Every structure is written in C-alpha cells, then in structure tokens.
Amino acid sequence: MITRIQNATCVFPEQTLVANVLIRDGKLELDPAVHAPADEIIDATGLHLLPGLVDDQVHFRDPGLTHKEDLHTGSRACAAGGVTTFLEMPNTNPTTTSVEALHQKLELAKSKSIVNYGFYIGATCENLEELKNATRTPGIKIFIGSSTGNLLVDDQDALERIFAETTLPICAHCEDEATVRKNREILQGGKTHADHSRIRDHEAAVVATKRAMDLSLRYRHQFHILHVSTAEECDLLYAYQAGLSQFSDRLITSEVCPHHLFFNVDDYERLGSLVQMNPSIKTRHDNDRLWRGLNELTIDVIATDHAPHTLEEKQQPYPQSPSGLPAVENSLALMLNAVNEGRILLERVVDAMSAAPARIWHLANKGGLIHNYDADLVLVDMNLKKTIRNADQQTKSKWSPWDGAELTGWPVKTWCGGKLVYDGQQVDENHRGREVTFTNH
Ligand code: DOR
C-alpha cells in the first residue's frame, strides 16, 4: 500500500516547504516524483505535515492504577493529539524497577498500545544491578524528590553510585525532599491548593536541579532535567550552556511542560487542584522565563508529564488531592495556538516536541520528516478552531484543566508506522504501535 500526501507544507529538519511525500511499507519517502504512483492520495493543500510527536514524559498507570488510565486509553489520547511515540514513567504498581517488570510492561503495551512506546526503568536505593542490566529502555528515571508513588532516591551515596556505575541516560524529577518537608512543616501540611506552590517552592526545584547537574558533570553522565518550572533553573542551564565551547558538547538537556508555560499561581483561584502538579506551578515571571528559555534553546523539549487522576480524586481537599493533570491529547494544539499567537515558531515546536526527544533518547528512525524514517506523521490544520471539552477527552480521566479553551491549530490526521490511527474524528483502536529501538545500545 502506497499513500501519497501531496501539497502539504512539510516541516523538514532544515526547511519548511510545500512538497509531496510517500508512505510505503510503513516508511517515509521524500522527493517522490510529482505523480509517483499511489494507492491512496491525500490532498493536504493548506495543511502542515509534521513528524509525529515524541512525548518523553507520560504516566499511563498500567499496571496497577488503571482506574485512572491504561496503556490503551493513554495511547488513544496520544493518537488524537498527534503523539506517535510515548516514553512512560516507572511509578506504576508494581513499579518498573526491575528488568522483569520492564519486560512485563513492554508485553502489556504490545497488546494494548495504539502508538509506539518505550518505558523508563526507575531507580531505587537498592536496584543498581537492574539498572545496569536493562537494555530495552531509553534510560533511568530518578525521583530525586518524591511525587505520586513511593519512588525516591534522596540518599547522596545512592545517587553517586547510580551516576558512576550505570551507562544509560538518566532523567530526574528535581524537587528537594528536605526543602519540601521543611516547608510542609512550616505550613502545617498546607490548607489550600495554593499552599502546594509554597511547599514545593522555587528553592525546592533549584536545589535539586543543582544537585543533579553537579552529579552529571562530575561523572560525565548524560542527563535530562524533566519539567523545569522556575526562572532560576533556566538561568542555571543558560550559564551551563554558555560555558561550553560547543553546543553539541552538552551532557545536560532539559524540558518544559505546557502547564508550566501556561499556568501560574494566579490560576489556583479558578482551577484549584486541577493545576496541582509536581513540580508545582510557579509565577508569571517564571512562565515568561520558561517561554524565553524554550525560544532561545536553553530548554530542549516540550513534554506533557501527562499524569491523570480521576476527577473525584482531584476534588478532594488539599493535601489529599493528588498531583498531576492529563495533557497528552492537547499539548500539540496548545502549542500550535501559541504559534498562531506569535509566541513561538512552528519549527521550534516541531524540534522541541519531536526531533529533540528522539535525539536525546537515541530513538531509531524517529523525530523528523527524513527519507526512510518511520512514517510517524501528523497533519495539522493551523486554522482549525476547536474548544477543549472534558466530555471529548480520550483519556480515561475525562477532564482537562484547559476545558473551555478555544484553540486555533489542531491535528487532523495521525499516522503511526504508516497506518492512519486518527482521522480527525475517530481513533483506530485496533492499531498496535511498536516498541522503540535505540541507536546507542
Ligand atoms: O504531579 C505529578 N504527578 N508529577 C509527577 O512527577 C508525577 C505525577 C503522577 O504520577 O501523578
């Protein structure tokens, strides 16, 4: 089966231009003759063709917490959002902290996931051998501060050993546990959702990020800082990059999430626990600095940290309300809307949501409209206006903190491995994605 997508404005790695592309045997072919034979022709005049997104931070709750989400519903949300590959976090039940648990998750995904998948292995203070033996994983996730679940590696000796003795890339949730505990005590546990940002404050994020950067630099270990939330962390990263002789020498990369770009402490009044996240949302000043960091390449990646909980769970009073919000099906539209508002270039969005995560996690054949890469594609209509509605959400949790937001710029078709998995209305629930492979191990 050969599909020709013609007349789309294609966002290639080096340039954006109107071109025709072919999908053949699940792969992308560039430069086909204008009338290359095809079984199916998609006229994409006026639309933009992007490489499928790679969301390198999602929580799909499978196994163990599947009343919130599972690999099928989470991947369904991905397909509708233009995300063709996800990398999922280890704080499931059981946790993904052994090679056996990792392989079980991969088996689950093989039978349930509509799009492509990979899973991190989680660090504990005792599982060094598992971290050394794991191969079918993009890398190691460390919770340097605790979040949902019980994964925490706060002990300095344990952290030193992980950075010294393992070889896979590491990513970390950086919030300093001691600072969080101290703030929690001062605020007597916290009474309102707004206290969440006082407990998990700027200092907590900055102290932990500094600590992790120090480990990465001393052990020369590739390290990715998840969900940067403060201006100070951007400044640290900026200074780190400025000290390098070559940009490509970077050991340390970072990412930002839409909720840290779009929400700040002023939103607690309207949205309460719906914007309760770890790391917490910060101030308008932080929003501005994160946008600048993203635009000036201090921050490499946009990922969602999609972390669904049921609305009932979220509606509990603070501090019983759990931290986390679903976003994977809306992240691209939120960023396309920002492109339309002139806040960021489309090419920068494509790099941050597809090429950069594929590069950082060494994913084979993903992250670009490149000849012979996997035909993981998303066609977007930059002029389409749609409103995010809780009832329309594909995620099992059926709510979004952006409920009611009208956005301009939406995915209208998603292909995964050359197969159409979203046609603008429906997700093909029968399609199954593939396990990602790596170019570094
Ligand atoms: O708010 C959060 N919730 N942040 C995380 O890092 C974990 C996530 C979850 O799993 O619920």
GROMACS .gro file of C-alpha atoms in nm, residues 5-13 15-21 30 47-51 346-347 369 379:
model
   26
    5ILE     CA    1   0.039   1.303   0.079
    6GLN     CA    2   0.051   1.586  -0.163
    7ASN     CA    3   0.085   1.962  -0.138
    8ALA     CA    4   0.133   1.970   0.240
    9THR     CA    5   0.357   2.237   0.384
   10CYS     CA    6   0.618   1.999   0.526
   11VAL     CA    7   0.828   2.093   0.827
   12PHE     CA    8   1.157   1.925   0.737
   13PRO     CA    9   1.458   1.946   0.972
   15GLN     CA   10   1.339   2.393   0.589
   16THR     CA   11   0.963   2.426   0.561
   17LEU     CA   12   0.816   2.396   0.214
   18VAL     CA   13   0.530   2.256   0.012
   19ALA     CA   14   0.618   1.904  -0.102
   20ASN     CA   15   0.479   1.559  -0.175
   21VAL     CA   16   0.575   1.264   0.041
   30LEU     CA   17   1.085   1.203   0.028
   47LEU     CA   18  -0.226   2.188   0.581
   48HIS     CA   19   0.109   2.133   0.756
   49LEU     CA   20   0.278   1.794   0.778
   50LEU     CA   21   0.493   1.737   1.087
   51PRO     CA   22   0.684   1.438   1.218
  346LEU     CA   23   0.625   2.625   1.431
  347GLU     CA   24   0.973   2.489   1.353
  369LEU     CA   25   1.046   1.408   0.807
  379LEU     CA   26  -0.111   1.655   0.962
   0.00000   0.00000   0.00000
